[in-house]
């Protein structure tokens, strides 16, 4: 299919097929960088050893089931915040995009303002707003919503722009064809433009979920028990900073790796080619 | 409307149509009428405004002044009324413009279901008949990208036909095709013409024009320079501009 050909041609333009000299150079460079990476890792491990971070007392608590139960509870918190925030952001982002693309000037300008605001403001600032300002007006939010809403709002601005890029990528001929058979603008948006636009940006949408997951780590601000918050509790309990952070980092990496893998699978199912 | 006026009123009529693209005057005082069942072929050098004129008929291009009438009724400028009028006019594009995310069958049923409110089963039945008629029945479940250009264009024709149009516009329908696929599309168009479809065809296919057209319109620099029967036009062009054009495409 044409998308596949495109990708091949981009690669070809960037890298010519290597000749014998280039191949030799590539082998040498690969070996040298492998040695450098191994040396780096060795240096880090050695430093940990020298400073006593590898001592069993810093790691033994990881063998206790209670540790993992507590981390799992945090993991569940992280996942539920990320999923709910992602869902809200997707719906809100879609609405903001539709508003932004409306032919009604005032609506378009307003949505543009909202999008730029949420994109421009750090999510931590939004969290403080929901944590410190909103309650002053008598609105009681649970800590779950205090983290979920700001994370969702911050992501919605970005998602609106991602979706808009997708809409703009739909060729004008598609809309003309739909018009020529008498379809109305809302029908065209629903049946012709949006399905193709979403199709184009699915990889970006799912990458954005990774950003949402990482945004949830500031949940400690509102004392919501997510993975990070629970890790902090364990750190205080066992006085095990490095070991705990390394473990949690690994969990986040695995989670986000899984999300990226998922995006690849979804994209392939839908026939989208991801250019990496 | 009485039977009499329905016979006499042109299906498509353009009166004093003018259009600018910025400083460029693309359509200059275009007057044209297409009778029921007539096949009108529009030819002319590139940039002569023939595609633009074709696209003003269903308002894919707006006009600056003048009038477009469909069966004597002014073409609405917007909204539900415009959409309803477009639904009655078929359009086939140079680049096919099949809905890329839908199957061939869905491409043909989308209009009837969404616009005409037909139920899926009967829309699919009609669609399969139309796909068979243009010779791509066995492609029904594929997506457009899996079809050759010629097949895609025939599907596009079926998509238009599914709306049971009063007239069809063809905007250079074979210009984006590989040479060996041009005839399979032209054959379908010849069939349509024989069946009595009212057609406006912008094309560079002189053979088709000569064989199928009831009338040829020659455009240059945004004007209709000359019009007549194919024999008149191709054998005895009246204007220097037309003669020049015909000479320039001859002899290969």
Short mmCIF file of C-alpha atoms in Angstrom, two decimals:
data_model
loop_
_atom_site.label_atom_id
_atom_site.label_comp_id
_atom_site.label_asym_id
_atom_site.label_seq_id
_atom_site.Cartn_x
_atom_site.Cartn_y
_atom_site.Cartn_z
CA UNK A 1 0.00 0.00 0.00
CA UNK A 2 1.08 3.54 -0.59
CA UNK A 3 1.77 4.33 3.07
CA UNK A 4 4.32 1.54 3.15
CA UNK A 5 6.03 2.80 0.03
CA UNK A 6 6.22 6.26 1.54
CA UNK A 7 7.99 5.00 4.59
CA UNK A 8 10.47 3.08 2.51
CA UNK A 9 11.21 6.13 0.42
CA UNK A 10 11.79 8.29 3.50
CA UNK A 11 14.28 5.74 4.82
CA UNK A 12 15.96 5.49 1.45
CA UNK A 13 16.34 9.24 1.26
CA UNK A 14 17.93 9.38 4.70
CA UNK A 15 20.19 6.38 4.40
CA UNK A 16 21.63 4.98 1.22
CA UNK A 17 22.29 1.27 1.18
CA UNK A 18 25.70 0.97 2.90
CA UNK A 19 28.74 0.02 0.82
CA UNK A 20 31.65 -2.14 2.09
CA UNK A 21 33.57 0.73 3.72
CA UNK A 22 30.46 2.04 5.49
CA UNK A 23 29.61 -1.44 6.69
CA UNK A 24 33.06 -1.81 8.21
CA UNK A 25 32.76 1.58 9.89
CA UNK A 26 29.33 0.63 11.25
CA UNK A 27 30.71 -2.58 12.82
CA UNK A 28 33.51 -0.66 14.53
CA UNK A 29 31.13 2.06 15.77
CA UNK A 30 28.69 -0.56 17.11
CA UNK A 31 31.46 -2.33 19.04
CA UNK A 32 32.87 0.91 20.45
CA UNK A 33 29.46 2.19 21.62
CA UNK A 34 28.61 -1.18 23.18
CA UNK A 35 31.85 -1.04 25.20
CA UNK A 36 31.11 2.55 26.27
CA UNK A 37 27.59 1.67 27.41
CA UNK A 38 28.85 -1.34 29.40
CA UNK A 39 31.53 0.82 31.00
CA UNK A 40 28.91 3.37 31.97
CA UNK A 41 26.71 0.75 33.59
CA UNK A 42 29.71 -0.72 35.40
CA UNK A 43 30.64 2.73 36.72
CA UNK A 44 27.12 3.28 38.07
CA UNK A 45 26.98 -0.12 39.77
CA UNK A 46 30.42 0.43 41.23
CA UNK A 47 29.42 3.81 42.60
CA UNK A 48 26.34 2.26 44.22
CA UNK A 49 28.54 -0.42 45.70
CA UNK A 50 31.10 2.04 47.02
CA UNK A 51 28.41 4.19 48.65
CA UNK A 52 26.77 1.12 50.16
CA UNK A 53 23.52 1.31 48.18
CA UNK A 54 23.74 -2.35 47.27
CA UNK A 55 23.70 -3.39 50.92
CA UNK A 56 20.94 -5.98 51.58
CA UNK A 57 19.13 -3.78 54.07
CA UNK A 58 18.18 -1.41 51.25
CA UNK A 59 16.74 -4.20 49.12
CA UNK A 60 15.39 -6.86 51.47
CA UNK A 61 12.03 -5.14 51.91
CA UNK A 62 11.36 -5.82 48.23
CA UNK A 63 10.97 -9.50 49.13
CA UNK A 64 8.04 -8.77 51.43
CA UNK A 65 4.56 -9.34 49.99
CA UNK A 66 3.20 -6.30 51.85
CA UNK A 67 5.58 -4.08 49.87
CA UNK A 68 4.22 -5.34 46.60
CA UNK A 69 0.61 -5.23 47.76
CA UNK A 70 1.13 -1.59 48.65
CA UNK A 71 2.83 -0.85 45.34
CA UNK A 72 0.08 -2.70 43.47
CA UNK A 73 -2.52 -0.54 45.21
CA UNK A 74 -0.58 2.52 44.03
CA UNK A 75 -0.29 1.08 40.57
CA UNK A 76 -4.08 0.66 40.46
CA UNK A 77 -4.43 4.29 41.53
CA UNK A 78 -2.09 5.42 38.77
CA UNK A 79 -3.88 3.39 36.13
CA UNK A 80 -7.35 4.55 37.16
CA UNK A 81 -6.32 8.21 37.22
CA UNK A 82 -4.60 7.83 33.86
CA UNK A 83 -7.53 6.04 32.23
CA UNK A 84 -10.22 8.37 33.52
CA UNK A 85 -8.12 11.47 32.79
CA UNK A 86 -7.33 10.12 29.32
CA UNK A 87 -11.00 9.47 28.58
CA UNK A 88 -12.09 12.90 29.79
CA UNK A 89 -9.25 14.53 27.84
CA UNK A 90 -10.24 12.70 24.66
CA UNK A 91 -13.89 13.78 24.84
CA UNK A 92 -13.02 17.33 25.88
CA UNK A 93 -10.24 17.55 23.30
CA UNK A 94 -12.67 16.45 20.59
CA UNK A 95 -15.21 19.09 21.63
CA UNK A 96 -12.54 21.79 21.84
CA UNK A 97 -11.24 20.82 18.38
CA UNK A 98 -14.74 20.92 16.88
CA UNK A 99 -15.30 24.32 18.49
CA UNK A 100 -11.94 25.57 17.30
CA UNK A 101 -12.76 24.53 13.74
CA UNK A 102 -16.26 25.98 13.83
CA UNK A 103 -17.12 28.69 11.33
CA UNK A 104 -18.64 30.69 14.18
CA UNK A 105 -15.84 33.17 14.89
CA UNK A 106 -16.59 33.77 18.57
CA UNK A 107 -16.80 30.06 19.39
CA UNK A 108 -13.63 29.34 17.47
CA UNK A 109 -11.74 32.13 19.25
CA UNK A 110 -13.00 31.02 22.65
CA UNK A 111 -11.99 27.40 22.06
CA UNK A 112 -8.65 28.50 20.76
CA UNK A 113 -8.12 30.49 23.95
CA UNK A 114 -9.05 27.52 26.13
CA UNK A 115 -6.81 25.16 24.15
CA UNK A 116 -3.83 27.50 24.34
CA UNK A 117 -4.41 28.04 28.04
CA UNK A 118 -4.46 24.33 28.89
CA UNK A 119 -1.51 23.67 26.61
CA UNK A 120 0.49 26.52 28.03
CA UNK A 121 -0.12 26.11 31.76
CA UNK A 122 1.99 23.48 33.56
CA UNK A 123 -0.22 20.69 34.88
CA UNK A 124 1.26 21.13 38.35
CA UNK A 125 -0.16 24.65 38.42
CA UNK A 126 -3.59 23.31 37.43
CA UNK A 127 -3.32 20.73 40.21
CA UNK A 128 -2.57 23.44 42.76
CA UNK A 129 -5.58 25.32 41.44
CA UNK A 130 -7.89 22.34 42.09
CA UNK A 131 -6.14 21.58 45.38
CA UNK A 132 -5.97 25.07 46.88
CA UNK A 133 -8.33 27.41 45.04
CA UNK A 134 -11.38 25.34 44.17
CA UNK A 135 -12.04 24.16 47.76
CA UNK A 136 -12.12 27.78 48.89
CA UNK A 137 -15.31 28.19 46.91
CA UNK A 138 -16.95 25.40 48.84
CA UNK A 139 -16.57 22.82 46.10
CA UNK A 140 -15.49 19.58 47.69
CA UNK A 141 -13.47 17.28 45.50
CA UNK A 142 -11.99 13.94 46.45
CA UNK A 143 -8.23 13.64 46.02
CA UNK A 144 -8.94 11.40 43.00
CA UNK A 145 -10.65 14.23 41.13
CA UNK A 146 -8.13 16.78 42.38
CA UNK A 147 -5.47 14.95 40.39
CA UNK A 148 -7.62 13.56 37.57
CA UNK A 149 -9.31 16.77 36.47
CA UNK A 150 -6.22 18.95 36.09
CA UNK A 151 -4.31 16.17 34.33
CA UNK A 152 -7.31 15.70 32.00
CA UNK A 153 -7.60 19.41 31.28
CA UNK A 154 -3.90 19.76 30.52
CA UNK A 155 -4.07 16.82 28.13
CA UNK A 156 -7.29 17.97 26.47
CA UNK A 157 -5.58 21.05 25.02
CA UNK A 158 -2.87 18.92 23.45
CA UNK A 159 -5.36 16.31 22.23
CA UNK A 160 -7.48 19.03 20.62
CA UNK A 161 -4.46 20.12 18.61
CA UNK A 162 -3.47 16.55 17.76
CA UNK A 163 -6.99 15.88 16.49
CA UNK A 164 -7.00 19.13 14.56
CA UNK A 165 -3.80 18.12 12.83
CA UNK A 166 -5.55 14.87 11.90
CA UNK A 167 -8.56 16.70 10.51
CA UNK A 168 -6.31 18.98 8.48
CA UNK A 169 -4.55 15.94 7.07
CA UNK A 170 -7.76 14.64 5.47
CA UNK A 171 -7.53 15.53 1.78
CA UNK A 172 -9.94 18.24 0.56
CA UNK A 173 -11.19 15.87 -2.14
CA UNK A 174 -12.80 13.67 0.52
CA UNK A 175 -14.93 16.58 1.68
CA UNK A 176 -15.77 17.63 -1.87
CA UNK A 177 -16.90 14.11 -2.69
CA UNK A 178 -19.09 14.02 0.41
CA UNK A 179 -20.56 17.41 -0.47
CA UNK A 180 -21.21 16.30 -4.02
CA UNK A 181 -23.52 13.52 -2.81
CA UNK A 182 -25.46 16.01 -0.72
CA UNK A 183 -24.06 15.39 2.74
CA UNK A 184 -24.39 18.09 5.37
CA UNK A 185 -21.39 19.45 7.31
CA UNK A 186 -22.15 17.54 10.51
CA UNK A 187 -22.61 14.29 8.57
CA UNK A 188 -19.36 14.88 6.71
CA UNK A 189 -17.51 15.51 9.96
CA UNK A 190 -18.95 12.38 11.58
CA UNK A 191 -18.76 9.89 8.73
CA UNK A 192 -15.91 11.08 6.52
CA UNK A 193 -13.52 13.45 8.31
CA UNK A 194 -13.33 12.23 11.92
CA UNK A 195 -12.80 8.52 11.20
CA UNK A 196 -9.92 9.35 8.88
CA UNK A 197 -8.51 12.05 11.17
CA UNK A 198 -8.48 9.74 14.20
CA UNK A 199 -6.95 7.05 12.05
CA UNK A 200 -4.09 9.39 11.13
CA UNK A 201 -3.31 10.44 14.70
CA UNK A 202 -3.89 7.23 16.69
CA UNK A 203 -0.16 6.83 17.41
CA UNK A 204 0.01 10.42 18.72
CA UNK A 205 -3.15 9.96 20.76
CA UNK A 206 -1.74 6.92 22.50
CA UNK A 207 1.67 8.57 23.02
CA UNK A 208 -0.28 11.30 24.76
CA UNK A 209 -1.57 8.67 27.18
CA UNK A 210 2.07 8.14 28.18
CA UNK A 211 2.28 11.84 29.02
CA UNK A 212 -0.89 11.51 31.09
CA UNK A 213 0.61 8.58 33.00
CA UNK A 214 3.69 10.62 33.76
CA UNK A 215 1.58 13.60 34.79
CA UNK A 216 -0.17 11.48 37.42
CA UNK A 217 3.08 11.20 39.36
CA UNK A 218 2.45 14.59 40.95
CA UNK A 219 -0.55 13.06 42.73
CA UNK A 220 1.43 13.29 45.97
CA UNK A 221 0.60 17.00 45.98
CA UNK A 222 -3.01 16.10 46.74
CA UNK A 223 -2.04 12.96 48.71
CA UNK A 224 -3.77 10.66 46.26
CA UNK A 225 -2.33 7.14 46.68
CA UNK A 226 -0.85 6.54 43.25
CA UNK A 227 2.26 4.49 42.55
CA UNK A 228 4.59 7.42 43.19
CA UNK A 229 2.88 8.46 46.41
CA UNK A 230 2.95 4.92 47.78
CA UNK A 231 6.59 4.60 46.78
CA UNK A 232 7.35 7.71 48.80
CA UNK A 233 5.64 6.16 51.81
CA UNK A 234 7.75 3.02 51.43
CA UNK A 235 10.90 5.11 51.09
CA UNK A 236 10.22 6.80 54.41
CA UNK A 237 9.36 3.48 56.04
CA UNK A 238 12.43 1.57 54.94
CA UNK A 239 14.83 4.42 54.35
CA UNK A 240 15.47 2.95 50.89
CA UNK A 241 15.63 5.78 48.39
CA UNK A 242 17.65 4.41 45.49
CA UNK A 243 16.25 0.90 45.49
CA UNK A 244 12.65 2.12 45.66
CA UNK A 245 13.05 4.75 42.97
CA UNK A 246 14.77 2.27 40.66
CA UNK A 247 11.96 -0.22 41.19
CA UNK A 248 9.23 2.35 40.58
CA UNK A 249 11.03 3.73 37.52
CA UNK A 250 11.11 0.21 36.14
CA UNK A 251 7.36 -0.16 36.69
CA UNK A 252 6.66 3.15 34.91
CA UNK A 253 8.94 2.19 32.04
CA UNK A 254 7.15 -1.15 31.68
CA UNK A 255 3.74 0.50 31.83
CA UNK A 256 4.60 3.09 29.19
CA UNK A 257 6.35 0.49 27.09
CA UNK A 258 3.14 -1.53 27.20
CA UNK A 259 1.14 1.53 26.13
CA UNK A 260 3.50 2.14 23.21
CA UNK A 261 3.30 -1.51 22.20
CA UNK A 262 -0.47 -1.26 22.38
CA UNK A 263 -0.42 1.79 20.13
CA UNK A 264 1.59 -0.19 17.62
CA UNK A 265 -0.89 -3.05 17.71
CA UNK A 266 -3.93 -0.77 17.46
CA UNK A 267 -2.32 1.14 14.62
CA UNK A 268 -1.48 -2.01 12.70
CA UNK A 269 -5.00 -3.34 13.22
CA UNK A 270 -6.31 -0.14 11.67
CA UNK A 271 -3.81 -0.21 8.84
CA UNK A 272 -1.82 2.81 9.96
CA UNK A 273 1.89 2.83 9.34
CA UNK A 274 3.89 4.35 12.16
CA UNK A 275 7.03 6.10 11.12
CA UNK A 276 9.54 5.96 13.94
CA UNK B 1 -44.73 21.84 -13.36
CA UNK B 2 -46.37 20.53 -16.51
CA UNK B 3 -44.91 17.87 -18.72
CA UNK B 4 -44.30 20.50 -21.38
CA UNK B 5 -42.11 22.82 -19.34
CA UNK B 6 -40.24 19.88 -17.85
CA UNK B 7 -39.22 18.86 -21.34
CA UNK B 8 -38.16 22.36 -22.34
CA UNK B 9 -36.44 23.64 -19.23
CA UNK B 10 -32.71 22.95 -19.42
CA UNK B 11 -31.49 20.59 -16.70
CA UNK B 12 -28.49 22.85 -16.16
CA UNK B 13 -28.28 26.48 -17.10
CA UNK B 14 -25.54 29.04 -16.45
CA UNK B 15 -26.37 32.70 -17.03
CA UNK B 16 -23.71 35.41 -17.14
CA UNK B 17 -21.51 33.55 -14.69
CA UNK B 18 -18.36 35.39 -13.61
CA UNK B 19 -15.68 34.33 -11.20
CA UNK B 20 -12.29 35.61 -10.08
CA UNK B 21 -9.49 33.87 -8.23
CA UNK B 22 -7.90 36.98 -6.79
CA UNK B 23 -6.74 38.97 -9.81
CA UNK B 24 -7.34 36.09 -12.18
CA UNK B 25 -10.63 36.30 -14.06
CA UNK B 26 -11.30 32.56 -14.40
CA UNK B 27 -14.86 32.66 -15.73
CA UNK B 28 -16.02 35.47 -17.99
CA UNK B 29 -19.71 35.81 -18.71
CA UNK B 30 -20.38 32.11 -19.12
CA UNK B 31 -23.75 31.27 -20.69
CA UNK B 32 -24.56 27.65 -21.15
CA UNK B 33 -27.52 25.35 -21.06
CA UNK B 34 -27.71 21.59 -21.05
CA UNK B 35 -30.92 19.90 -22.16
CA UNK B 36 -32.30 16.69 -20.71
CA UNK B 37 -30.39 13.71 -22.03
CA UNK B 38 -27.76 15.88 -23.65
CA UNK B 39 -24.07 15.03 -23.46
CA UNK B 40 -22.03 18.19 -23.40
CA UNK B 41 -18.27 17.90 -23.69
CA UNK B 42 -16.13 20.79 -22.55
CA UNK B 43 -12.63 21.01 -23.95
CA UNK B 44 -9.91 23.61 -23.94
CA UNK B 45 -6.32 24.23 -22.91
CA UNK B 46 -5.34 23.91 -19.25
CA UNK B 47 -6.18 27.01 -17.27
CA UNK B 48 -9.09 27.82 -19.55
CA UNK B 49 -11.57 27.58 -16.68
CA UNK B 50 -13.34 24.42 -17.82
CA UNK B 51 -12.91 22.54 -14.53
CA UNK B 52 -13.90 25.61 -12.56
CA UNK B 53 -17.04 25.99 -14.66
CA UNK B 54 -17.90 22.34 -14.14
CA UNK B 55 -17.52 22.76 -10.38
CA UNK B 56 -19.76 25.83 -10.23
CA UNK B 57 -22.70 23.69 -11.35
CA UNK B 58 -23.02 22.14 -7.88
CA UNK B 59 -21.34 25.05 -6.12
CA UNK B 60 -18.13 23.29 -5.19
CA UNK B 61 -16.90 26.60 -6.61
CA UNK B 62 -18.82 29.72 -5.68
CA UNK B 63 -19.48 32.36 -8.32
CA UNK B 64 -19.05 36.12 -8.14
CA UNK B 65 -22.03 37.03 -10.25
CA UNK B 66 -24.56 35.47 -12.58
CA UNK B 67 -26.89 32.56 -12.03
CA UNK B 68 -26.79 28.78 -11.96
CA UNK B 69 -30.17 27.13 -12.51
CA UNK B 70 -31.02 23.48 -12.08
CA UNK B 71 -34.25 22.63 -13.90
CA UNK B 72 -35.04 26.30 -13.90
CA UNK B 73 -34.56 26.69 -10.14
CA UNK B 74 -31.70 28.88 -8.93
CA UNK B 75 -29.02 26.83 -7.17
CA UNK B 76 -29.33 27.55 -3.43
CA UNK B 77 -26.27 29.22 -1.93
CA UNK B 78 -26.03 27.25 1.30
CA UNK B 79 -27.50 24.93 3.86
CA UNK B 80 -29.95 22.11 3.62
CA UNK B 81 -31.34 23.36 0.29
CA UNK B 82 -27.92 23.37 -1.37
CA UNK B 83 -27.15 19.90 -0.02
CA UNK B 84 -30.50 18.63 -1.34
CA UNK B 85 -29.74 20.03 -4.79
CA UNK B 86 -26.22 18.54 -4.78
CA UNK B 87 -27.73 15.17 -3.97
CA UNK B 88 -29.53 15.33 -7.32
CA UNK B 89 -26.36 16.08 -9.29
CA UNK B 90 -23.63 13.51 -9.67
CA UNK B 91 -19.99 14.49 -9.75
CA UNK B 92 -16.97 12.48 -10.78
CA UNK B 93 -13.56 13.89 -9.93
CA UNK B 94 -10.20 13.69 -11.61
CA UNK B 95 -8.66 12.14 -8.50
CA UNK B 96 -11.63 9.79 -7.81
CA UNK B 97 -11.95 10.96 -4.19
CA UNK B 98 -13.33 7.68 -2.93
CA UNK B 99 -13.75 7.66 0.84
CA UNK B 100 -10.41 6.15 1.79
CA UNK B 101 -11.53 4.56 5.07
CA UNK B 102 -14.61 2.84 3.70
CA UNK B 103 -15.00 -0.27 1.62
CA UNK B 104 -16.07 -0.04 -2.00
CA UNK B 105 -19.59 -1.10 -1.04
CA UNK B 106 -19.75 1.46 1.77
CA UNK B 107 -18.55 4.16 -0.61
CA UNK B 108 -21.59 3.52 -2.75
CA UNK B 109 -24.10 3.10 0.10
CA UNK B 110 -23.02 6.08 2.22
CA UNK B 111 -25.01 8.66 0.25
CA UNK B 112 -28.20 6.62 -0.07
CA UNK B 113 -28.15 5.75 3.66
CA UNK B 114 -27.06 9.11 5.09
CA UNK B 115 -28.70 11.47 2.62
CA UNK B 116 -31.65 9.60 1.11
CA UNK B 117 -32.45 7.73 4.30
CA UNK B 118 -32.55 4.31 2.65
CA UNK B 119 -32.20 1.25 4.84
CA UNK B 120 -28.88 -0.57 4.65
CA UNK B 121 -30.23 -3.71 3.00
CA UNK B 122 -31.84 -2.00 0.04
CA UNK B 123 -28.94 0.46 -0.31
CA UNK B 124 -26.52 -2.48 -0.47
CA UNK B 125 -28.67 -4.29 -3.00
CA UNK B 126 -28.70 -1.26 -5.29
CA UNK B 127 -25.00 -0.69 -4.69
CA UNK B 128 -24.11 -4.25 -5.70
CA UNK B 129 -26.16 -3.88 -8.87
CA UNK B 130 -24.39 -0.63 -9.71
CA UNK B 131 -20.97 -2.09 -8.96
CA UNK B 132 -21.80 -4.97 -11.28
CA UNK B 133 -22.92 -2.53 -13.93
CA UNK B 134 -19.57 -0.70 -13.88
CA UNK B 135 -17.73 -4.04 -13.72
CA UNK B 136 -16.23 -4.02 -10.22
CA UNK B 137 -18.71 -6.25 -8.38
CA UNK B 138 -16.03 -8.56 -7.05
CA UNK B 139 -14.16 -5.65 -5.41
CA UNK B 140 -17.07 -4.71 -3.13
CA UNK B 141 -15.35 -5.59 0.14
CA UNK B 142 -11.96 -4.06 -0.60
CA UNK B 143 -10.85 -0.55 0.29
CA UNK B 144 -10.11 2.02 -2.44
CA UNK B 145 -6.32 1.80 -2.08
CA UNK B 146 -6.47 -1.85 -3.18
CA UNK B 147 -8.05 -0.96 -6.54
CA UNK B 148 -6.47 0.30 -9.75
CA UNK B 149 -7.19 3.86 -10.82
CA UNK B 150 -9.61 2.72 -13.48
CA UNK B 151 -11.51 0.57 -11.01
CA UNK B 152 -11.62 3.41 -8.49
CA UNK B 153 -13.03 5.80 -11.03
CA UNK B 154 -15.72 3.31 -12.02
CA UNK B 155 -16.63 2.97 -8.34
CA UNK B 156 -16.83 6.76 -8.15
CA UNK B 157 -19.29 6.70 -11.03
CA UNK B 158 -21.34 4.03 -9.24
CA UNK B 159 -21.28 6.16 -6.09
CA UNK B 160 -22.78 9.06 -8.03
CA UNK B 161 -25.34 6.86 -9.76
CA UNK B 162 -26.53 5.49 -6.42
CA UNK B 163 -28.03 8.92 -5.75
CA UNK B 164 -30.13 8.63 -8.96
CA UNK B 165 -28.90 11.99 -10.21
CA UNK B 166 -30.70 14.20 -12.73
CA UNK B 167 -27.38 15.01 -14.34
CA UNK B 168 -23.73 14.13 -13.89
CA UNK B 169 -20.62 16.22 -14.11
CA UNK B 170 -17.30 14.63 -15.00
CA UNK B 171 -14.27 16.77 -14.14
CA UNK B 172 -11.44 15.32 -16.24
CA UNK B 173 -12.36 11.77 -15.21
CA UNK B 174 -9.52 10.07 -17.09
CA UNK B 175 -6.70 12.58 -16.63
CA UNK B 176 -5.22 10.81 -13.61
CA UNK B 177 -5.37 7.36 -15.16
CA UNK B 178 -2.70 5.19 -16.72
CA UNK B 179 -3.32 4.94 -20.47
CA UNK B 180 -4.47 1.32 -20.38
CA UNK B 181 -7.23 2.17 -17.91
CA UNK B 182 -8.74 5.12 -19.73
CA UNK B 183 -10.98 3.06 -21.96
CA UNK B 184 -12.59 1.03 -19.20
CA UNK B 185 -13.80 4.31 -17.68
CA UNK B 186 -14.82 5.83 -20.99
CA UNK B 187 -16.79 2.67 -21.82
CA UNK B 188 -18.88 3.14 -18.67
CA UNK B 189 -19.47 6.77 -19.62
CA UNK B 190 -20.53 5.80 -23.13
CA UNK B 191 -23.03 3.37 -21.61
CA UNK B 192 -24.42 6.14 -19.42
CA UNK B 193 -24.73 8.49 -22.37
CA UNK B 194 -26.58 5.81 -24.36
CA UNK B 195 -28.89 5.33 -21.39
CA UNK B 196 -29.98 8.95 -21.68
CA UNK B 197 -28.04 10.46 -18.77
CA UNK B 198 -27.60 14.22 -18.92
CA UNK B 199 -23.84 14.74 -18.79
CA UNK B 200 -21.31 17.54 -18.65
CA UNK B 201 -17.87 16.11 -19.38
CA UNK B 202 -14.65 18.08 -19.06
CA UNK B 203 -12.06 16.03 -20.88
CA UNK B 204 -9.02 15.84 -23.10
CA UNK B 205 -10.28 12.67 -24.77
CA UNK B 206 -11.04 13.94 -28.26
CA UNK B 207 -12.09 10.52 -29.50
CA UNK B 208 -14.70 10.32 -26.77
CA UNK B 209 -15.86 13.85 -27.53
CA UNK B 210 -16.29 13.09 -31.21
CA UNK B 211 -18.09 9.81 -30.62
CA UNK B 212 -20.36 10.61 -27.71
CA UNK B 213 -20.90 14.36 -27.44
CA UNK B 214 -24.12 15.95 -28.64
CA UNK B 215 -22.41 19.28 -28.40
CA UNK B 216 -18.83 20.43 -27.83
CA UNK B 217 -17.99 23.60 -25.95
CA UNK B 218 -14.52 25.04 -26.40
CA UNK B 219 -13.22 27.25 -23.62
CA UNK B 220 -10.14 29.45 -23.49
CA UNK B 221 -9.09 32.16 -21.04
CA UNK B 222 -12.28 31.82 -19.01
CA UNK B 223 -14.59 32.28 -21.99
CA UNK B 224 -16.70 29.98 -24.06
CA UNK B 225 -15.03 30.66 -27.38
CA UNK B 226 -16.96 28.29 -29.56
CA UNK B 227 -19.62 25.63 -29.43
CA UNK B 228 -21.15 23.25 -31.91
CA UNK B 229 -21.67 19.63 -32.85
CA UNK B 230 -18.54 17.48 -32.67
CA UNK B 231 -18.30 17.29 -36.45
CA UNK B 232 -18.63 21.05 -36.87
CA UNK B 233 -16.12 21.76 -34.18
CA UNK B 234 -13.45 19.19 -34.99
CA UNK B 235 -13.68 19.46 -38.79
CA UNK B 236 -14.52 23.11 -39.27
CA UNK B 237 -13.53 25.14 -36.25
CA UNK B 238 -14.72 28.70 -36.65
CA UNK B 239 -12.23 30.53 -34.48
CA UNK B 240 -8.44 30.83 -34.71
CA UNK B 241 -8.17 29.96 -31.01
CA UNK B 242 -9.95 26.64 -31.53
CA UNK B 243 -7.95 25.88 -34.67
CA UNK B 244 -4.72 26.59 -32.80
CA UNK B 245 -5.76 24.28 -29.97
CA UNK B 246 -6.79 21.46 -32.29
CA UNK B 247 -3.53 21.79 -34.23
CA UNK B 248 -1.52 21.66 -31.04
CA UNK B 249 -3.01 18.33 -29.95
CA UNK B 250 -2.88 16.72 -33.39
CA UNK B 251 -0.12 14.75 -35.01
CA UNK B 252 1.18 12.33 -32.42
#
